[in-house]
């Protein structure tokens, strides 16, 4: 029933548009660009994003990135220097921790022993050795 009303003159009430061949050239170009983007561009962008994310997650090596192994960027030296400083600090901390632990165990052993531990004198510096 609605279709019949439309066909018998209801179409005259609707707002009219020019036919595609009667539109200005700029409107035709923009319509074509819009159509091409949605047909090819949008799926291509999605494919690139998904593929790039996958490759980044698959190929990213955190150790190399932190060490600055790749490239000769200005931050490479600073990054590797920071890494060396961090490693040095960890080494020093571990040495101090192990020395403290061994000192504590020696103190425990000394407190439990009945004999006094032999006392040692600190090493003399090079100047003191020369004077003797």
Short mmCIF file of N, CA and C in Angstrom, two decimals:
data_model
loop_
_atom_site.label_atom_id
_atom_site.label_comp_id
_atom_site.label_asym_id
_atom_site.label_seq_id
_atom_site.Cartn_x
_atom_site.Cartn_y
_atom_site.Cartn_z
N UNK A 1 0.83 -1.18 0.00
CA UNK A 1 0.00 0.00 0.00
C UNK A 1 0.89 1.26 0.00
N UNK A 2 1.93 1.27 0.82
CA UNK A 2 2.83 2.42 0.88
C UNK A 2 3.59 2.56 -0.43
N UNK A 3 3.96 1.42 -1.01
CA UNK A 3 4.68 1.46 -2.27
C UNK A 3 3.80 2.03 -3.38
N UNK A 4 2.54 1.66 -3.35
CA UNK A 4 1.61 2.16 -4.36
C UNK A 4 1.42 3.66 -4.23
N UNK A 5 1.31 4.17 -2.99
CA UNK A 5 1.18 5.61 -2.77
C UNK A 5 2.42 6.35 -3.29
N UNK A 6 3.60 5.76 -3.02
CA UNK A 6 4.84 6.38 -3.48
C UNK A 6 4.87 6.46 -5.00
N UNK A 7 4.49 5.39 -5.63
CA UNK A 7 4.53 5.33 -7.10
C UNK A 7 3.50 6.25 -7.76
N UNK A 8 2.43 6.49 -7.10
CA UNK A 8 1.38 7.32 -7.71
C UNK A 8 1.55 8.80 -7.44
N UNK A 9 2.67 9.19 -6.89
CA UNK A 9 2.89 10.61 -6.72
C UNK A 9 3.50 10.98 -5.39
N UNK A 10 3.72 10.02 -4.52
CA UNK A 10 4.34 10.31 -3.22
C UNK A 10 5.79 10.71 -3.33
N UNK A 11 6.40 10.34 -4.44
CA UNK A 11 7.82 10.68 -4.62
C UNK A 11 8.01 12.17 -4.81
N UNK A 12 6.97 12.89 -5.21
CA UNK A 12 7.09 14.33 -5.44
C UNK A 12 7.26 15.10 -4.13
N UNK A 13 6.84 14.52 -3.02
CA UNK A 13 6.93 15.18 -1.71
C UNK A 13 8.36 15.13 -1.18
N UNK A 14 9.13 14.13 -1.54
CA UNK A 14 10.51 13.96 -1.04
C UNK A 14 11.44 15.02 -1.62
N UNK A 15 12.50 15.31 -0.85
CA UNK A 15 13.51 16.27 -1.34
C UNK A 15 14.26 15.63 -2.50
N UNK A 16 14.47 16.37 -3.52
CA UNK A 16 15.13 15.81 -4.71
C UNK A 16 16.62 16.09 -4.68
N UNK A 17 17.38 15.21 -5.33
CA UNK A 17 18.83 15.38 -5.49
C UNK A 17 19.12 15.34 -6.98
N UNK A 18 20.19 16.01 -7.38
CA UNK A 18 20.55 15.91 -8.80
C UNK A 18 21.08 14.50 -9.10
N UNK A 19 20.96 14.06 -10.30
CA UNK A 19 21.51 12.78 -10.72
C UNK A 19 23.03 12.83 -10.67
N UNK A 20 23.71 11.68 -10.48
CA UNK A 20 25.17 11.69 -10.38
C UNK A 20 25.84 12.37 -11.58
N UNK A 21 25.31 12.24 -12.73
CA UNK A 21 25.94 12.88 -13.90
C UNK A 21 25.74 14.39 -13.93
N UNK A 22 24.78 14.89 -13.15
CA UNK A 22 24.53 16.32 -13.10
C UNK A 22 25.24 17.01 -11.93
N UNK A 23 25.93 16.27 -11.10
CA UNK A 23 26.63 16.86 -9.94
C UNK A 23 27.89 17.56 -10.40
N UNK A 24 28.40 18.50 -9.57
CA UNK A 24 29.67 19.17 -9.93
C UNK A 24 30.84 18.18 -9.86
N UNK A 25 31.91 18.50 -10.54
CA UNK A 25 33.08 17.62 -10.61
C UNK A 25 33.70 17.40 -9.23
N UNK A 26 33.78 18.45 -8.43
CA UNK A 26 34.37 18.30 -7.09
C UNK A 26 33.55 17.32 -6.25
N UNK A 27 32.24 17.36 -6.34
CA UNK A 27 31.40 16.43 -5.59
C UNK A 27 31.63 14.99 -6.07
N UNK A 28 31.82 14.81 -7.36
CA UNK A 28 32.07 13.48 -7.91
C UNK A 28 33.42 12.94 -7.39
N UNK A 29 34.42 13.83 -7.37
CA UNK A 29 35.75 13.42 -6.91
C UNK A 29 35.71 13.03 -5.44
N UNK A 30 35.08 13.87 -4.61
CA UNK A 30 35.01 13.57 -3.18
C UNK A 30 34.22 12.28 -2.92
N UNK A 31 33.17 12.07 -3.66
CA UNK A 31 32.38 10.86 -3.50
C UNK A 31 33.21 9.63 -3.88
N UNK A 32 34.03 9.75 -4.92
CA UNK A 32 34.89 8.65 -5.35
C UNK A 32 35.98 8.38 -4.31
N UNK A 33 36.58 9.43 -3.76
CA UNK A 33 37.61 9.27 -2.71
C UNK A 33 37.01 8.58 -1.49
N UNK A 34 35.85 9.02 -1.08
CA UNK A 34 35.16 8.43 0.07
C UNK A 34 34.89 6.94 -0.17
N UNK A 35 34.40 6.63 -1.36
CA UNK A 35 34.10 5.25 -1.70
C UNK A 35 35.38 4.40 -1.74
N UNK A 36 36.47 4.92 -2.29
CA UNK A 36 37.75 4.19 -2.35
C UNK A 36 38.32 3.97 -0.96
N UNK A 37 38.22 4.98 -0.10
CA UNK A 37 38.73 4.84 1.27
C UNK A 37 38.02 3.70 1.99
N UNK A 38 36.71 3.69 1.95
CA UNK A 38 35.97 2.65 2.66
C UNK A 38 36.15 1.28 2.02
N UNK A 39 36.42 1.24 0.72
CA UNK A 39 36.60 -0.05 0.05
C UNK A 39 38.01 -0.60 0.26
N UNK A 40 39.04 0.24 0.14
CA UNK A 40 40.42 -0.24 0.20
C UNK A 40 41.22 0.32 1.38
N UNK A 41 41.07 1.59 1.66
CA UNK A 41 41.90 2.25 2.66
C UNK A 41 41.65 1.77 4.08
N UNK A 42 40.41 1.69 4.47
CA UNK A 42 40.08 1.29 5.83
C UNK A 42 40.55 -0.13 6.13
N UNK A 43 40.27 -1.11 5.26
CA UNK A 43 40.80 -2.45 5.52
C UNK A 43 42.33 -2.51 5.50
N UNK A 44 42.96 -1.72 4.63
CA UNK A 44 44.42 -1.70 4.56
C UNK A 44 45.02 -1.14 5.86
N UNK A 45 44.45 -0.08 6.37
CA UNK A 45 44.93 0.49 7.64
C UNK A 45 44.78 -0.53 8.77
N UNK A 46 43.65 -1.21 8.81
CA UNK A 46 43.45 -2.24 9.83
C UNK A 46 44.47 -3.36 9.71
N UNK A 47 44.74 -3.81 8.49
CA UNK A 47 45.73 -4.87 8.27
C UNK A 47 47.12 -4.42 8.71
N UNK A 48 47.48 -3.20 8.37
CA UNK A 48 48.80 -2.68 8.76
C UNK A 48 48.93 -2.58 10.27
N UNK A 49 47.90 -2.11 10.95
CA UNK A 49 47.95 -2.00 12.41
C UNK A 49 48.06 -3.37 13.08
N UNK A 50 47.28 -4.31 12.63
CA UNK A 50 47.33 -5.65 13.23
C UNK A 50 48.67 -6.32 12.96
N UNK A 51 49.15 -6.25 11.73
CA UNK A 51 50.43 -6.86 11.38
C UNK A 51 51.58 -6.17 12.12
N UNK A 52 51.56 -4.85 12.18
CA UNK A 52 52.61 -4.12 12.88
C UNK A 52 52.63 -4.44 14.37
N UNK A 53 51.49 -4.53 14.99
CA UNK A 53 51.42 -4.88 16.41
C UNK A 53 51.95 -6.28 16.65
N UNK A 54 51.58 -7.21 15.79
CA UNK A 54 52.06 -8.59 15.93
C UNK A 54 53.58 -8.64 15.79
N UNK A 55 54.12 -8.00 14.76
CA UNK A 55 55.56 -8.02 14.55
C UNK A 55 56.31 -7.34 15.69
N UNK A 56 55.77 -6.26 16.19
CA UNK A 56 56.41 -5.56 17.31
C UNK A 56 56.49 -6.47 18.53
N UNK A 57 55.38 -7.12 18.84
CA UNK A 57 55.36 -8.01 20.02
C UNK A 57 56.23 -9.24 19.79
N UNK A 58 56.29 -9.74 18.58
CA UNK A 58 57.02 -10.97 18.28
C UNK A 58 58.52 -10.72 18.21
N UNK A 59 58.94 -9.58 17.65
CA UNK A 59 60.35 -9.33 17.37
C UNK A 59 61.03 -8.42 18.39
N UNK A 60 60.31 -7.83 19.30
CA UNK A 60 60.88 -6.87 20.24
C UNK A 60 61.74 -7.60 21.26
N UNK A 61 62.98 -7.19 21.41
CA UNK A 61 63.89 -7.78 22.37
C UNK A 61 64.24 -6.72 23.40
N UNK A 62 63.75 -6.89 24.59
CA UNK A 62 63.90 -5.87 25.63
C UNK A 62 65.36 -5.67 26.01
N UNK A 63 66.13 -6.75 26.08
CA UNK A 63 67.53 -6.62 26.46
C UNK A 63 68.31 -5.78 25.46
N UNK A 64 68.08 -6.03 24.17
CA UNK A 64 68.78 -5.24 23.16
C UNK A 64 68.35 -3.79 23.20
N UNK A 65 67.08 -3.56 23.43
CA UNK A 65 66.58 -2.19 23.47
C UNK A 65 67.19 -1.45 24.66
N UNK A 66 67.28 -2.11 25.80
CA UNK A 66 67.85 -1.46 26.98
C UNK A 66 69.35 -1.25 26.85
N UNK A 67 70.03 -2.19 26.24
CA UNK A 67 71.48 -2.10 26.12
C UNK A 67 71.90 -1.13 25.02
N UNK A 68 70.99 -0.78 24.13
CA UNK A 68 71.33 0.12 23.05
C UNK A 68 72.22 -0.53 22.02
N UNK A 69 72.04 -1.82 21.77
CA UNK A 69 72.89 -2.54 20.84
C UNK A 69 72.64 -2.09 19.42
N UNK A 70 71.41 -1.85 19.06
CA UNK A 70 71.06 -1.47 17.69
C UNK A 70 71.27 0.03 17.47
N UNK A 71 71.88 0.36 16.37
CA UNK A 71 71.97 1.76 15.96
C UNK A 71 73.03 2.54 16.71
N UNK A 72 73.31 3.71 16.17
CA UNK A 72 74.28 4.61 16.80
C UNK A 72 73.59 5.89 17.22
N UNK A 73 72.50 5.76 17.92
CA UNK A 73 71.77 6.94 18.34
C UNK A 73 72.50 7.62 19.49
N UNK A 74 72.22 8.89 19.74
CA UNK A 74 72.89 9.59 20.85
C UNK A 74 72.57 8.98 22.20
N UNK A 75 71.46 8.31 22.30
CA UNK A 75 71.10 7.72 23.60
C UNK A 75 71.77 6.39 23.83
N UNK A 76 72.43 5.83 22.81
CA UNK A 76 73.06 4.52 22.95
C UNK A 76 74.12 4.54 24.05
N UNK A 77 74.99 5.53 24.00
CA UNK A 77 76.05 5.59 25.00
C UNK A 77 75.48 5.82 26.38
N UNK A 78 74.52 6.70 26.48
CA UNK A 78 73.93 6.97 27.79
C UNK A 78 73.22 5.74 28.33
N UNK A 79 72.51 5.04 27.46
CA UNK A 79 71.79 3.86 27.90
C UNK A 79 72.75 2.77 28.34
N UNK A 80 73.80 2.54 27.55
CA UNK A 80 74.74 1.49 27.93
C UNK A 80 75.50 1.90 29.18
N UNK A 81 75.81 3.18 29.33
CA UNK A 81 76.47 3.65 30.54
C UNK A 81 75.60 3.46 31.77
N UNK A 82 74.31 3.75 31.61
CA UNK A 82 73.39 3.54 32.73
C UNK A 82 73.33 2.06 33.07
N UNK A 83 73.34 1.22 32.06
CA UNK A 83 73.28 -0.23 32.29
C UNK A 83 74.52 -0.68 33.04
N UNK A 84 75.71 -0.18 32.64
CA UNK A 84 76.94 -0.56 33.33
C UNK A 84 76.92 -0.07 34.77
N UNK A 85 76.45 1.15 34.99
CA UNK A 85 76.37 1.67 36.34
C UNK A 85 75.44 0.83 37.20
N UNK A 86 74.32 0.43 36.61
CA UNK A 86 73.37 -0.40 37.34
C UNK A 86 73.99 -1.74 37.68
N UNK A 87 74.69 -2.35 36.71
CA UNK A 87 75.34 -3.63 36.96
C UNK A 87 76.41 -3.48 38.04
N UNK A 88 77.18 -2.38 37.99
CA UNK A 88 78.22 -2.15 38.99
C UNK A 88 77.61 -1.98 40.37
N UNK A 89 76.51 -1.24 40.43
CA UNK A 89 75.85 -1.05 41.72
C UNK A 89 75.33 -2.37 42.27
N UNK A 90 74.77 -3.21 41.41
CA UNK A 90 74.29 -4.52 41.85
C UNK A 90 75.44 -5.37 42.35
N UNK A 91 76.56 -5.34 41.62
CA UNK A 91 77.73 -6.12 42.03
C UNK A 91 78.24 -5.65 43.39
N UNK A 92 78.35 -4.34 43.55
CA UNK A 92 78.81 -3.80 44.84
C UNK A 92 77.85 -4.16 45.96
N UNK A 93 76.57 -4.09 45.68
CA UNK A 93 75.57 -4.43 46.70
C UNK A 93 75.70 -5.89 47.09
N UNK A 94 75.87 -6.76 46.08
CA UNK A 94 75.99 -8.19 46.37
C UNK A 94 77.26 -8.48 47.16
N UNK A 95 78.37 -7.78 46.81
CA UNK A 95 79.62 -7.98 47.55
C UNK A 95 79.45 -7.54 49.00
N UNK A 96 78.84 -6.36 49.19
CA UNK A 96 78.63 -5.87 50.55
C UNK A 96 77.72 -6.79 51.33
N UNK A 97 76.70 -7.29 50.68
CA UNK A 97 75.77 -8.19 51.36
C UNK A 97 76.47 -9.46 51.77
N UNK A 98 77.29 -10.01 50.88
CA UNK A 98 77.98 -11.26 51.21
C UNK A 98 79.02 -11.00 52.30
N UNK A 99 79.70 -9.83 52.27
CA UNK A 99 80.66 -9.51 53.33
C UNK A 99 79.96 -9.35 54.67
N UNK A 100 78.81 -8.70 54.66
CA UNK A 100 78.06 -8.54 55.92
C UNK A 100 77.61 -9.88 56.45
N UNK A 101 77.16 -10.75 55.55
CA UNK A 101 76.73 -12.07 55.98
C UNK A 101 77.88 -12.88 56.54
N UNK A 102 79.06 -12.82 55.89
CA UNK A 102 80.21 -13.56 56.39
C UNK A 102 80.70 -12.95 57.70
N UNK A 103 80.65 -11.63 57.84
CA UNK A 103 81.04 -10.99 59.11
C UNK A 103 80.10 -11.41 60.23
N UNK A 104 78.83 -11.46 59.95
CA UNK A 104 77.87 -11.87 60.97
C UNK A 104 78.10 -13.31 61.37
N UNK A 105 78.40 -14.18 60.41
CA UNK A 105 78.62 -15.59 60.75
C UNK A 105 79.93 -15.72 61.52
N UNK A 106 80.96 -14.91 61.19
CA UNK A 106 82.21 -14.95 61.94
C UNK A 106 81.99 -14.47 63.37
N UNK A 107 81.20 -13.44 63.54
CA UNK A 107 80.92 -12.95 64.89
C UNK A 107 80.20 -14.01 65.70
N UNK A 108 79.27 -14.70 65.07
CA UNK A 108 78.55 -15.76 65.77
C UNK A 108 79.52 -16.87 66.16
N UNK A 109 80.43 -17.23 65.24
CA UNK A 109 81.41 -18.28 65.55
C UNK A 109 82.35 -17.82 66.65
N UNK A 110 82.77 -16.55 66.61
CA UNK A 110 83.69 -16.03 67.64
C UNK A 110 83.01 -15.99 69.00
N UNK A 111 81.77 -15.64 69.03
CA UNK A 111 81.06 -15.59 70.31
C UNK A 111 80.87 -16.98 70.88
N UNK A 112 80.75 -17.97 70.03
CA UNK A 112 80.54 -19.33 70.50
C UNK A 112 81.84 -20.04 70.84
N UNK A 113 82.97 -19.57 70.34
CA UNK A 113 84.24 -20.27 70.59
C UNK A 113 84.82 -19.82 71.93
N UNK A 114 85.61 -20.72 72.51
CA UNK A 114 86.21 -20.41 73.81
C UNK A 114 87.56 -19.74 73.67
N UNK A 115 88.20 -19.92 72.50
CA UNK A 115 89.50 -19.30 72.27
C UNK A 115 89.31 -17.95 71.59
N UNK A 116 90.20 -17.04 71.92
CA UNK A 116 90.15 -15.73 71.25
C UNK A 116 90.71 -15.87 69.85
N UNK A 117 90.10 -15.18 68.91
CA UNK A 117 90.58 -15.19 67.54
C UNK A 117 91.85 -14.37 67.45
N UNK A 118 92.79 -14.78 66.60
CA UNK A 118 94.03 -14.00 66.49
C UNK A 118 93.72 -12.62 65.91
N UNK A 119 94.37 -11.65 66.46
CA UNK A 119 94.14 -10.28 66.01
C UNK A 119 95.12 -9.96 64.89
N UNK A 120 94.61 -9.35 63.85
CA UNK A 120 95.45 -8.98 62.73
C UNK A 120 95.53 -7.47 62.64
N UNK A 121 96.67 -6.99 62.20
CA UNK A 121 96.85 -5.56 62.04
C UNK A 121 96.46 -5.18 60.62
N UNK A 122 95.95 -3.96 60.43
CA UNK A 122 95.61 -3.53 59.07
C UNK A 122 96.87 -3.41 58.22
N UNK A 123 96.72 -3.59 56.92
CA UNK A 123 97.87 -3.50 56.02
C UNK A 123 98.39 -2.07 55.98
N UNK A 124 99.69 -1.98 55.83
CA UNK A 124 100.32 -0.66 55.80
C UNK A 124 100.29 -0.11 54.39
N UNK A 125 100.20 1.21 54.30
CA UNK A 125 100.20 1.85 52.99
C UNK A 125 101.62 1.84 52.41
N UNK A 126 101.73 2.21 51.14
CA UNK A 126 103.04 2.21 50.46
C UNK A 126 104.00 3.19 51.12
N UNK A 127 103.50 4.33 51.59
CA UNK A 127 104.37 5.32 52.24
C UNK A 127 104.91 4.81 53.56
N UNK A 128 104.08 4.11 54.32
CA UNK A 128 104.54 3.56 55.59
C UNK A 128 105.58 2.48 55.37
N UNK A 129 105.40 1.70 54.29
CA UNK A 129 106.39 0.67 54.00
C UNK A 129 107.73 1.28 53.61
N UNK A 130 107.72 2.41 52.91
CA UNK A 130 108.94 3.09 52.51
C UNK A 130 109.69 3.61 53.74
N UNK A 131 108.92 4.11 54.69
CA UNK A 131 109.53 4.70 55.88
C UNK A 131 110.27 3.64 56.70
N UNK A 132 109.86 2.40 56.62
CA UNK A 132 110.49 1.36 57.43
C UNK A 132 111.75 0.84 56.87
#
